[in-house]
Amino acid sequence: MRLACTAWRWHTGAQRIRHYPATTLNACSRRTYVTYPAEGKRGEMDISAIPPERIRNFSIIAHIDHGKSTLADRLLELTGVISKTGKNKQVLDKLKVERERGITVKAQSVSMFYEHKGQRYLMNLIDTPGHVDFSYEVSRSLAACQGTILLVDAAQGIQAQTVANFYLAFGEGLSVIPMLNKVDLPTAEPERATKQIESAFEIEADRILKISAKTGLGVEQVLPAVIEQTPPPSGSEDKPFKALLFDTWYDTYVGVVCLMAVKDGSIRRGDKIVSSHSGTRYEVMEVGVMHPEQTPTTQLRVGQVGYIVCNMKSIAEAHVGDTFYQDKFPVEALPGFVPAKSMVFAGVFPIDAGEFDRLNESIQKLTLNDSSVSVHKETSAALGQGWRLGFLGTLHMDVFRQRLEEEYDTNILITSPTVPYQIKYRDGTSKFIRTPADFPDANVMNDYVESTMEPFVTSTLIFPEKYLGSMLELCTAHRGELQNHTFIDESRVMLKCRLPMAEIVTDFFDKLKSKSQGFASFDYEEAGYDASDLVKMEVLLNGEAVDALAAVMHKSSVVVAGREIASRLKDVIRRQLFDIIIQTTANGKIVARETVKQLRKNVTAKCYGGDITRKMKLLNKQKEGKKRLKRIGKVDLPHEAFLTIVKRAE
């Protein structure tokens, strides 16, 4: 039994605490951790009777908007975890940003109990994101599974992220269970989608289940198929405890909560565990499963996926991919995860400098829940102290910004996104550039630099055949190198091309959807670095460089980008008592120039007549004053100007 809120009462003599459920949940926090008595029943769920042979750990993978979260809702209703009220929509999408955008950005785990052929099974489901920017969430989730449901929209067919996620699961050696969703739609073409799955993944047609997650059609076949086609977890309960940490989050009351997959042995409240990464020793305060909220259990056994509260107070102590073992029984560490490689970098600065410490704490807590974000301190002459954050893509960056603003009530400024570049020097050394301020100037480039390199990606585009010409034109316009294209059926094309990462972080995706009328899907993977003609473009205001507006780009883009940013700055900079000259430069040459004209007082207004020399004397005196002001005056570029430029760039 789960106690959502508890009243406390001491019994004299017995020195015991009894629990009384509260009559209302309004005064309760979102999660309350109950202090259980040292003896007697503590209201914990006992799942020790289910052996590892009757445990199934599986996930759902698919392209974005193919119905993963809806299928998860139906499975939760089918197993009685949530009631069938008809109002269950995206139950596992717990973040506000997920509900607002209608996408999954954070993998969520839930445990279900299901009767199959007279036996009770424990089904651990992990719902995963579908967008390419959150593929690290998918890879971490698959490490805790033995099988996965590959969900394909019967109306849209195979999309780019469907292919990417399939090969992620295939590489992990998981059992793949193919399913066609939305077969009840008038536009559904299950036969065509089945042929695509056969052609792309070499899966037999008779293995593919046809369901409708929205209406519940065929959903009763899903869990039996998972039980029969997914192997039980390997491991032994007789071996010492060993678990993989694959997700964490921060709770105000208990600190860091760890989500683990138990590989060997068992763990219960009161045990001592040790981190392989740091060697730190912890006492387990609570163990449990997500059902769908945190539900305490008597223990976690081999093969189970659950959470552990172990009095971990510091955010820096949690390392995703870490191995935990029982104190005095060390084990060989698990391989863990390959660290996420940031593809996009952006500067984050507080609007109010006094909010720096609070924003620093907020970023630490949020990166605990999203370990794919890299954090480095940065200082800007124009914006003050801040951070240079690394993301997996522009959507990832935008979601992180929204979560900072909504969950932690922060007011921040994010600079335009850049990608990491590599500089190779003539002495054989190389250096990675994550911010334009680190890029060498023109003199160093000429004397010491052998070559500049930028990251490339291998992209996969899937679209109807009639848009082939538009897609080829789009890739070529963004400096793409076409590799091959194949027909996955009689009407859909899969195009592979090599693109610079810098071209993707701008407006590539918007143009892709525009030119294909929304029918094209896009996925990419890292493809190393190649030599490229890169330059640093700087913005000068009256001859002084503004470091926050500097950018590194390909030489062919400098003229267009320089004119555009100079034009934008002219619109947002307020007029002063002297002329403001806006210049964009690259390699020591002026690319574009705009002038914000000075404010002028009509000094000749009092002259009603007389000789022209009287007026000229007043005008020349004003002119000298303007020159002196220009020498000692300073152009103030307000935060609003940066915000306007960044928003227009997006």
XYZ file of C-alpha atoms in Angstrom:
650
model
C 0.000 0.000 0.000
C 1.370 3.422 -0.928
C 0.919 6.200 1.600
C 0.720 9.523 -0.206
C 0.596 11.640 2.920
C 1.095 10.615 6.527
C 0.092 11.865 9.939
C 2.330 10.952 12.875
C 1.463 9.769 16.367
C 3.750 8.531 19.125
C 2.544 5.689 21.318
C 3.946 5.914 24.845
C 5.960 2.916 25.924
C 5.986 1.254 22.521
C 8.209 3.966 20.984
C 6.581 3.373 17.615
C 5.169 5.509 14.832
C 1.790 4.699 13.293
C 0.653 6.023 9.928
C -2.688 7.683 9.245
C -3.553 8.533 5.628
C -4.591 12.153 5.218
C -8.086 12.887 3.939
C -6.914 15.339 1.312
C -3.893 15.503 -0.961
C -3.970 19.264 -1.466
C -1.571 19.962 1.375
C 0.803 17.164 0.363
C 3.968 17.543 -1.612
C 4.261 15.797 -4.974
C 6.300 12.988 -3.416
C 6.494 12.307 0.288
C 9.060 9.846 1.634
C 7.656 8.026 4.643
C 9.742 7.163 7.695
C 8.864 3.560 8.354
C 8.979 1.803 11.764
C 11.927 -0.375 12.548
C 9.732 -3.425 13.012
C 6.421 -4.646 11.686
C 4.793 -3.929 8.368
C 5.807 -0.679 6.722
C 3.290 -0.570 3.899
C 5.897 -1.656 1.331
C 5.005 -3.597 -1.789
C 6.385 -7.139 -1.717
C 7.495 -8.265 -5.184
C 10.006 -10.873 -4.024
C 7.648 -13.716 -5.005
C 8.207 -13.003 -8.716
C 11.338 -14.868 -9.878
C 13.680 -13.397 -12.523
C 12.250 -15.828 -15.095
C 8.960 -13.917 -14.939
C 10.448 -10.432 -15.324
C 10.448 -8.610 -18.649
C 12.301 -5.330 -19.174
C 11.298 -3.650 -22.439
C 11.029 -0.234 -24.061
C 9.069 1.404 -26.876
C 11.038 3.047 -29.674
C 9.650 4.911 -32.681
C 9.849 8.090 -34.711
C 8.374 11.214 -33.136
C 4.532 11.284 -33.000
C 4.066 7.609 -33.896
C 2.129 6.884 -30.691
C 4.658 5.647 -28.093
C 3.139 7.522 -25.140
C -0.414 6.628 -26.193
C 0.486 2.923 -26.308
C 2.082 3.250 -22.870
C -1.208 4.748 -21.567
C -3.181 1.758 -22.883
C -0.753 -0.740 -21.335
C -1.004 1.035 -17.967
C -4.813 0.822 -18.200
C -4.687 -2.827 -19.255
C -2.576 -3.789 -16.224
C -4.597 -1.681 -13.783
C -1.822 0.782 -12.936
C -4.162 3.648 -13.865
C -7.942 3.640 -14.135
C -9.741 3.618 -17.492
C -11.225 7.091 -17.229
C -10.818 8.102 -20.869
C -8.790 11.124 -19.746
C -5.414 9.404 -19.713
C -3.206 11.260 -22.164
C 0.581 11.030 -22.002
C 0.581 9.798 -18.389
C 4.333 9.119 -18.520
C 5.069 12.555 -20.015
C 5.401 14.216 -16.622
C 7.231 17.390 -17.611
C 5.308 20.544 -18.447
C 7.390 21.072 -21.577
C 6.399 17.580 -22.796
C 2.697 18.258 -22.426
C 2.941 21.693 -24.043
C 4.933 20.492 -27.052
C 3.261 17.088 -27.333
C 6.612 15.262 -27.495
C 8.587 13.035 -25.135
C 11.947 14.493 -24.110
C 12.703 12.366 -21.038
C 12.628 8.556 -20.821
C 10.276 7.374 -18.056
C 10.113 3.998 -16.339
C 7.030 2.233 -14.972
C 6.467 -1.246 -13.475
C 3.313 -3.263 -14.239
C 1.945 -6.627 -13.136
C 0.325 -8.895 -15.716
C -1.291 -12.339 -15.559
C -0.301 -14.601 -18.475
C -1.235 -18.290 -18.667
C -1.935 -18.398 -14.940
C 1.372 -16.823 -13.913
C 2.078 -13.316 -12.648
C 4.721 -11.336 -14.532
C 6.546 -8.114 -13.624
C 6.722 -5.906 -16.726
C 9.147 -2.969 -16.577
C 8.388 -0.515 -19.392
C 10.576 2.442 -20.414
C 8.943 5.021 -22.689
C 11.607 6.756 -24.809
C 11.806 10.015 -26.817
C 11.464 9.926 -30.592
C 13.426 12.996 -31.701
C 17.029 12.668 -32.862
C 18.202 15.264 -30.315
C 17.283 12.893 -27.469
C 18.881 9.716 -28.837
C 21.167 9.600 -25.770
C 18.068 9.053 -23.616
C 17.118 6.141 -25.897
C 20.564 4.517 -25.741
C 20.650 4.711 -21.918
C 17.156 3.237 -21.652
C 17.987 0.325 -23.958
C 20.900 -0.630 -21.678
C 18.358 -1.581 -18.982
C 16.188 -3.679 -21.352
C 16.230 -7.105 -22.994
C 13.585 -6.327 -25.616
C 11.923 -3.418 -27.374
C 8.726 -2.638 -29.264
C 9.423 -1.034 -32.649
C 6.344 1.093 -33.339
C 5.604 2.311 -36.874
C 2.753 4.613 -37.922
C 0.647 2.745 -40.510
C -0.215 6.045 -42.226
C 3.311 7.520 -42.385
C 5.373 4.356 -42.668
C 9.061 4.145 -41.791
C 10.638 7.479 -40.902
C 14.251 8.510 -40.357
C 14.296 8.058 -36.583
C 12.610 4.642 -36.956
C 15.692 3.452 -38.812
C 18.107 5.031 -36.304
C 16.346 3.576 -33.257
C 16.109 0.112 -34.817
C 19.880 -0.026 -35.310
C 20.429 1.254 -31.761
C 18.370 -1.689 -30.442
C 19.987 -4.095 -32.918
C 23.439 -2.984 -31.757
C 22.474 -3.697 -28.127
C 21.394 -7.227 -29.099
C 17.778 -6.683 -28.012
C 14.790 -8.658 -29.181
C 12.772 -6.384 -31.529
C 8.972 -6.749 -31.613
C 7.556 -4.872 -34.655
C 4.093 -3.280 -34.465
C 1.991 -1.126 -36.768
C 0.058 1.604 -34.963
C -2.914 3.730 -36.069
C -4.263 1.027 -38.391
C -7.792 2.386 -37.842
C -7.079 5.725 -39.557
C -8.733 6.316 -42.946
C -5.300 7.194 -44.379
C -3.608 4.079 -42.976
C -1.804 1.817 -45.440
C -0.747 -1.205 -43.353
C 0.237 -3.303 -46.390
C 2.641 -0.635 -47.648
C 4.110 -0.074 -44.160
C 4.547 -3.849 -43.745
C 6.506 -4.045 -47.010
C 8.712 -1.162 -45.832
C 9.522 -2.988 -42.571
C 10.296 -6.181 -44.487
C 12.529 -4.333 -46.929
C 14.382 -2.094 -44.450
C 14.772 -4.430 -41.454
C 14.325 -7.942 -42.945
C 11.506 -8.768 -40.513
C 8.857 -11.309 -41.542
C 5.385 -9.887 -42.147
C 3.656 -12.480 -39.936
C 5.586 -11.182 -36.888
C 4.158 -7.660 -37.210
C 1.216 -6.870 -34.894
C -1.431 -4.417 -36.107
C -2.852 -2.210 -33.342
C -4.468 1.133 -32.612
C -3.178 2.578 -29.349
C -5.812 5.329 -29.328
C -8.863 3.060 -29.562
C -7.268 0.020 -27.889
C -7.633 -2.188 -30.968
C -5.287 -5.169 -30.677
C -3.525 -3.791 -27.573
C -4.342 -6.969 -25.629
C -1.869 -8.816 -27.910
C 1.064 -6.570 -26.988
C 2.093 -7.853 -23.545
C 1.750 -11.579 -24.453
C 3.994 -10.894 -27.462
C 6.527 -9.132 -25.198
C 6.515 -12.060 -22.743
C 6.989 -14.679 -25.470
C 9.539 -12.815 -27.596
C 11.638 -11.048 -24.923
C 14.121 -13.130 -22.920
C 14.198 -12.750 -19.114
C 17.111 -10.787 -17.628
C 20.338 -12.673 -17.044
C 22.097 -12.651 -13.696
C 22.139 -14.575 -10.454
C 20.609 -13.804 -7.085
C 23.389 -15.784 -5.393
C 26.077 -13.363 -6.583
C 26.896 -10.111 -4.733
C 24.733 -7.092 -5.497
C 25.620 -5.237 -8.702
C 23.494 -2.531 -10.361
C 23.782 -0.066 -13.245
C 22.801 3.561 -12.607
C 21.069 4.785 -15.786
C 19.033 7.793 -14.636
C 18.878 10.285 -11.764
C 16.772 13.208 -10.593
C 16.824 15.613 -7.667
C 14.243 15.659 -4.883
C 14.076 18.588 -2.482
C 13.502 16.353 0.554
C 15.833 13.383 0.071
C 18.420 14.666 -2.414
C 19.466 12.571 -5.414
C 17.181 9.679 -6.412
C 18.910 6.940 -8.456
C 17.149 4.750 -11.019
C 19.022 1.453 -11.345
C 18.871 -1.853 -13.183
C 19.861 -4.688 -10.821
C 22.223 -7.076 -12.633
C 23.067 -9.472 -9.769
C 22.028 -10.073 -6.165
C 19.457 -8.026 -4.254
C 19.249 -4.852 -2.193
C 16.974 -3.761 0.641
C 16.523 -0.880 3.046
C 19.430 -0.553 5.481
C 22.083 -2.143 3.227
C 25.365 -0.346 2.545
C 26.329 0.219 -1.099
C 29.448 1.670 -2.735
C 29.948 3.624 -5.976
C 32.590 2.138 -8.290
C 33.276 5.569 -9.772
C 34.004 7.495 -6.583
C 34.342 4.801 -3.907
C 31.817 6.649 -1.727
C 29.777 4.539 0.697
C 26.024 5.069 1.123
C 23.271 3.658 3.307
C 20.084 2.688 1.474
C 17.129 4.585 2.925
C 14.440 3.337 0.536
C 14.054 1.063 -2.479
C 11.066 0.804 -4.771
C 9.613 0.792 -8.265
C 7.801 3.370 -10.371
C 4.115 2.333 -10.299
C 3.715 4.902 -11.937
C 4.901 7.138 -9.060
C 7.579 6.114 -6.553
C 6.270 3.077 -4.660
C 8.438 1.562 -1.867
C 9.125 -2.195 -1.975
C 10.685 -4.618 0.490
C 13.674 -5.177 -1.805
C 14.966 -5.012 -5.369
C 16.145 -8.309 -6.856
C 18.155 -9.373 -9.865
C 16.506 -8.356 -13.143
C 14.342 -5.634 -11.620
C 14.435 -1.929 -12.464
C 13.717 0.472 -9.617
C 14.792 3.527 -7.677
C 17.105 3.774 -4.662
C 17.246 6.619 -2.133
C 20.663 6.421 -0.479
C 21.200 9.768 1.241
C 23.150 11.135 -1.726
C 22.978 14.863 -1.022
C 25.509 16.272 -3.475
C 24.581 16.556 -7.141
C 28.210 15.956 -8.172
C 28.186 12.437 -6.637
C 25.787 10.950 -9.217
C 27.385 9.664 -12.429
C 25.115 8.066 -15.030
C 26.625 4.726 -16.097
C 28.169 4.101 -12.645
C 28.179 0.616 -11.074
C 27.040 0.161 -7.469
C 27.903 -2.857 -5.318
C 27.354 -3.993 -1.732
C 29.855 -2.808 0.842
C 32.789 -5.250 1.349
C 31.739 -7.224 -1.751
C 33.412 -5.404 -4.668
C 32.544 -6.462 -8.210
C 33.863 -5.737 -11.685
C 32.422 -2.465 -12.972
C 29.931 -2.582 -15.853
C 30.961 -0.938 -19.153
C 28.641 2.031 -18.528
C 27.774 4.450 -21.315
C 29.777 6.275 -23.926
C 29.636 9.944 -22.846
C 27.306 12.083 -24.917
C 29.183 14.194 -27.446
C 27.849 17.735 -27.594
C 27.084 18.854 -31.145
C 25.823 22.382 -30.418
C 27.213 24.959 -27.964
C 25.553 28.120 -26.686
C 26.329 30.700 -24.010
C 23.847 31.042 -21.130
C 23.861 34.254 -19.080
C 21.538 35.603 -16.359
C 19.622 38.737 -17.310
C 20.218 40.029 -13.773
C 23.809 39.512 -12.552
C 22.495 39.074 -9.009
C 20.757 35.845 -10.081
C 24.071 34.119 -10.960
C 24.262 31.827 -7.898
C 20.613 30.763 -8.119
C 20.962 30.054 -11.831
C 24.141 28.046 -11.157
C 22.262 25.825 -8.698
C 19.350 25.444 -11.132
C 21.667 24.346 -13.956
C 23.330 21.772 -11.684
C 19.971 20.263 -10.689
C 18.705 20.176 -14.268
C 21.893 18.607 -15.656
C 21.493 15.862 -13.025
C 18.229 14.961 -14.777
C 19.757 15.489 -18.247
C 23.321 14.158 -18.177
C 23.878 14.760 -21.904
C 24.397 18.512 -21.295
C 28.022 19.628 -20.815
C 28.716 22.707 -18.646
C 31.730 25.060 -18.678
C 32.071 28.478 -17.021
C 32.425 31.440 -19.396
C 32.903 35.191 -19.011
C 31.819 37.774 -21.579
C 32.829 41.439 -21.537
C 29.344 42.401 -22.711
C 27.189 39.902 -20.791
C 29.214 39.159 -17.650
C 29.619 35.745 -16.033
C 27.796 32.776 -17.497
C 28.201 29.270 -18.881
C 29.003 27.611 -22.181
C 26.585 24.672 -22.428
C 26.847 21.819 -24.913
C 23.709 20.184 -26.338
C 22.892 17.336 -28.730
C 20.907 19.614 -31.053
C 18.927 22.831 -31.313
C 15.657 21.279 -30.061
C 17.541 19.901 -27.075
C 18.853 23.431 -26.407
C 15.391 24.981 -26.682
C 13.815 22.381 -24.368
C 16.600 22.906 -21.800
C 15.994 26.669 -21.905
C 12.254 26.189 -21.442
C 12.777 23.806 -18.521
C 15.114 26.303 -16.829
C 12.536 29.070 -17.167
C 9.460 27.017 -16.175
C 10.761 24.585 -13.553
C 13.240 26.922 -11.838
C 11.720 30.350 -12.610
C 14.901 31.776 -14.139
C 15.311 34.631 -16.607
C 18.181 33.898 -18.974
C 19.783 34.951 -22.233
C 21.045 32.255 -24.652
C 23.461 33.255 -27.403
C 23.255 31.927 -30.950
C 24.243 28.234 -31.204
C 27.650 27.233 -32.569
C 29.336 23.890 -33.274
C 32.794 22.751 -32.055
C 35.579 23.401 -34.583
C 39.101 22.010 -34.704
C 42.278 23.992 -35.409
C 45.391 22.158 -36.629
C 48.686 24.008 -36.144
C 51.853 23.627 -38.160
C 53.751 22.205 -35.165
C 51.445 19.155 -35.187
C 49.189 20.152 -32.300
C 45.443 20.647 -32.523
C 42.807 22.453 -30.484
C 39.015 22.280 -30.263
C 37.164 25.593 -30.399
C 33.833 25.740 -28.551
C 33.402 29.500 -28.484
C 34.195 32.167 -31.111
C 36.371 34.023 -28.582
C 38.892 31.130 -28.709
C 39.197 31.222 -32.501
C 42.645 32.583 -33.572
C 42.832 36.026 -35.153
C 43.940 36.743 -38.734
C 47.649 37.085 -37.900
C 47.806 33.749 -36.062
C 45.840 32.084 -38.859
C 48.361 33.242 -41.451
C 51.511 32.393 -39.480
C 50.765 29.297 -37.399
C 47.584 27.511 -38.530
C 47.836 24.671 -41.032
C 44.108 23.975 -41.464
C 40.691 24.537 -39.914
C 38.203 21.671 -39.609
C 34.489 21.520 -38.937
C 32.236 18.601 -37.874
C 30.182 16.751 -40.469
C 27.172 14.472 -40.081
C 25.755 11.669 -42.179
C 22.089 12.554 -42.585
C 19.179 10.351 -43.571
C 16.121 11.904 -45.218
C 12.950 9.939 -45.977
C 10.271 11.571 -48.123
C 7.781 10.925 -50.977
C 9.328 10.534 -54.416
C 7.837 13.747 -55.842
C 10.001 15.846 -53.483
C 13.295 14.275 -54.595
C 14.337 17.314 -56.657
C 13.590 19.768 -53.838
C 15.521 17.670 -51.311
C 18.568 17.380 -53.579
C 18.497 21.142 -54.100
C 18.208 21.767 -50.337
C 21.180 19.542 -49.490
C 23.346 21.086 -52.215
C 22.504 24.626 -51.066
C 23.732 23.724 -47.557
C 27.110 22.443 -48.798
C 25.969 18.831 -48.687
C 27.685 15.901 -50.412
C 25.143 13.445 -51.814
C 26.029 9.800 -51.116
C 23.152 7.623 -52.327
C 19.394 7.326 -52.485
C 17.222 4.204 -52.479
C 13.511 3.489 -52.805
C 12.134 1.796 -49.695
C 8.876 1.183 -51.584
C 7.275 2.345 -54.818
C 6.634 5.892 -53.562
C 9.129 6.717 -50.761
C 12.818 7.575 -51.055
C 15.625 7.284 -48.493
C 18.369 9.840 -49.234
C 21.764 9.827 -47.530
C 24.068 12.827 -47.703
C 26.971 14.330 -45.794
C 26.313 17.782 -44.330
C 28.298 20.246 -42.204
C 26.880 20.315 -38.691
C 26.883 24.117 -38.762
C 24.324 24.084 -41.594
C 21.899 21.939 -39.582
C 21.790 24.161 -36.491
C 20.448 27.115 -38.466
C 17.232 26.834 -40.484
C 17.803 23.523 -42.273
C 14.968 21.650 -40.545
C 12.443 24.450 -41.184
C 13.349 24.508 -44.877
C 13.123 20.714 -45.002
C 9.534 20.745 -43.735
C 8.628 23.690 -45.965
C 9.968 22.175 -49.192
C 8.380 18.771 -48.484
C 5.064 20.170 -47.174
C 5.768 18.430 -43.866
C 6.197 14.912 -45.306
C 9.991 14.586 -44.964
C 11.705 13.213 -41.852
C 15.302 13.780 -40.881
C 17.925 12.005 -38.799
C 21.694 12.329 -38.545
C 24.744 10.790 -36.903
C 28.261 12.065 -36.355
C 30.680 11.586 -39.274
C 33.945 13.103 -38.043
C 35.800 16.287 -39.031
C 36.844 17.536 -42.463
C 38.991 20.464 -43.593
C 36.972 23.597 -44.295
C 37.647 27.265 -45.057
C 36.525 28.826 -41.763
C 36.732 32.457 -40.698
C 35.779 34.403 -37.594
C 33.295 37.200 -38.134
C 33.384 39.999 -35.561
C 31.020 42.885 -34.930
C 32.536 46.323 -34.280
C 30.672 49.240 -32.728
C 32.666 52.420 -33.331
C 35.758 50.263 -33.753
C 35.288 48.193 -30.552
C 34.608 44.457 -30.887
C 31.513 42.954 -29.205
C 32.606 39.439 -28.205
C 29.080 38.149 -27.576
C 28.129 38.739 -31.239
C 31.205 37.074 -32.792
C 30.646 33.927 -34.864
C 32.696 31.290 -36.701
C 31.399 30.316 -40.131
C 32.347 29.138 -43.593
C 33.918 31.777 -45.800
C 31.074 31.545 -48.332
C 28.503 32.630 -45.721
C 30.319 35.669 -44.344
C 28.953 38.357 -46.686
C 25.279 37.389 -46.313
C 25.528 36.853 -42.534
C 27.531 40.058 -42.038
C 25.010 42.224 -43.861
C 22.112 40.601 -42.035
C 23.504 41.124 -38.528
C 24.562 44.716 -39.290
C 21.036 45.457 -40.519
C 19.501 43.914 -37.382
C 21.765 45.883 -35.076
C 20.835 49.120 -36.800
C 17.195 48.433 -35.938
C 17.767 47.670 -32.235
C 20.512 50.115 -31.169
C 19.146 53.362 -29.789
C 20.367 56.632 -31.287
C 23.012 58.538 -29.324
C 24.351 62.114 -29.456
C 27.013 60.871 -31.882
C 27.090 58.557 -34.912
C 27.355 54.819 -34.191
C 29.207 52.934 -36.907
C 28.324 49.233 -37.106
C 30.829 47.063 -38.962
C 31.211 43.325 -39.499
C 34.716 42.116 -40.266
C 36.382 38.843 -41.283
C 40.107 38.236 -41.867
C 40.767 41.920 -41.189
C 38.435 43.078 -43.985
C 35.181 45.031 -43.598
C 32.267 42.899 -44.801
C 29.320 45.228 -44.133
C 28.660 48.634 -42.604
C 25.636 50.445 -41.227
C 25.407 53.808 -39.428
C 23.011 54.804 -36.673
C 22.671 58.557 -37.178
C 23.218 60.905 -34.255
C 20.551 62.884 -32.463
C 20.971 66.599 -33.283
C 19.742 69.674 -31.546
C 18.637 72.503 -33.838
C 21.206 75.074 -32.680
C 20.258 77.560 -35.411
C 16.638 77.823 -34.277
C 17.318 81.139 -32.469
C 18.827 82.757 -35.597
C 16.057 84.664 -37.361
C 18.281 86.455 -39.829
C 21.696 87.962 -40.208
C 24.769 86.726 -41.980
C 25.284 83.027 -42.818
C 28.574 83.055 -40.928
C 26.628 83.279 -37.649
C 24.808 80.024 -38.393
C 28.007 78.311 -39.575
C 29.750 79.296 -36.347
C 27.048 77.566 -34.264
C 27.030 74.499 -36.506
C 30.849 74.156 -36.388
C 30.792 74.474 -32.610
C 28.229 71.655 -32.438
C 30.356 69.585 -34.831
C 33.413 69.849 -32.569
C 31.328 68.795 -29.581
C 30.093 65.727 -31.480
C 33.678 64.722 -32.344
C 34.707 64.998 -28.686
C 31.675 62.936 -27.625
C 32.540 60.242 -30.155
C 36.053 59.957 -28.705
C 34.957 59.602 -25.087
C 31.415 58.249 -25.551
C 30.655 54.547 -25.101
C 28.037 52.595 -27.032
C 25.787 50.721 -24.634
C 24.328 47.591 -26.200
C 21.442 46.603 -23.880
C 20.281 43.030 -23.120
C 17.137 43.731 -25.137
C 19.300 44.140 -28.237
C 20.924 40.734 -27.681
C 17.534 39.128 -27.067
C 16.128 40.620 -30.280
C 19.095 39.433 -32.343
C 19.055 35.902 -30.889
C 15.284 35.515 -31.341
C 15.427 36.695 -34.931
C 18.329 34.320 -35.555
C 16.227 31.443 -34.273
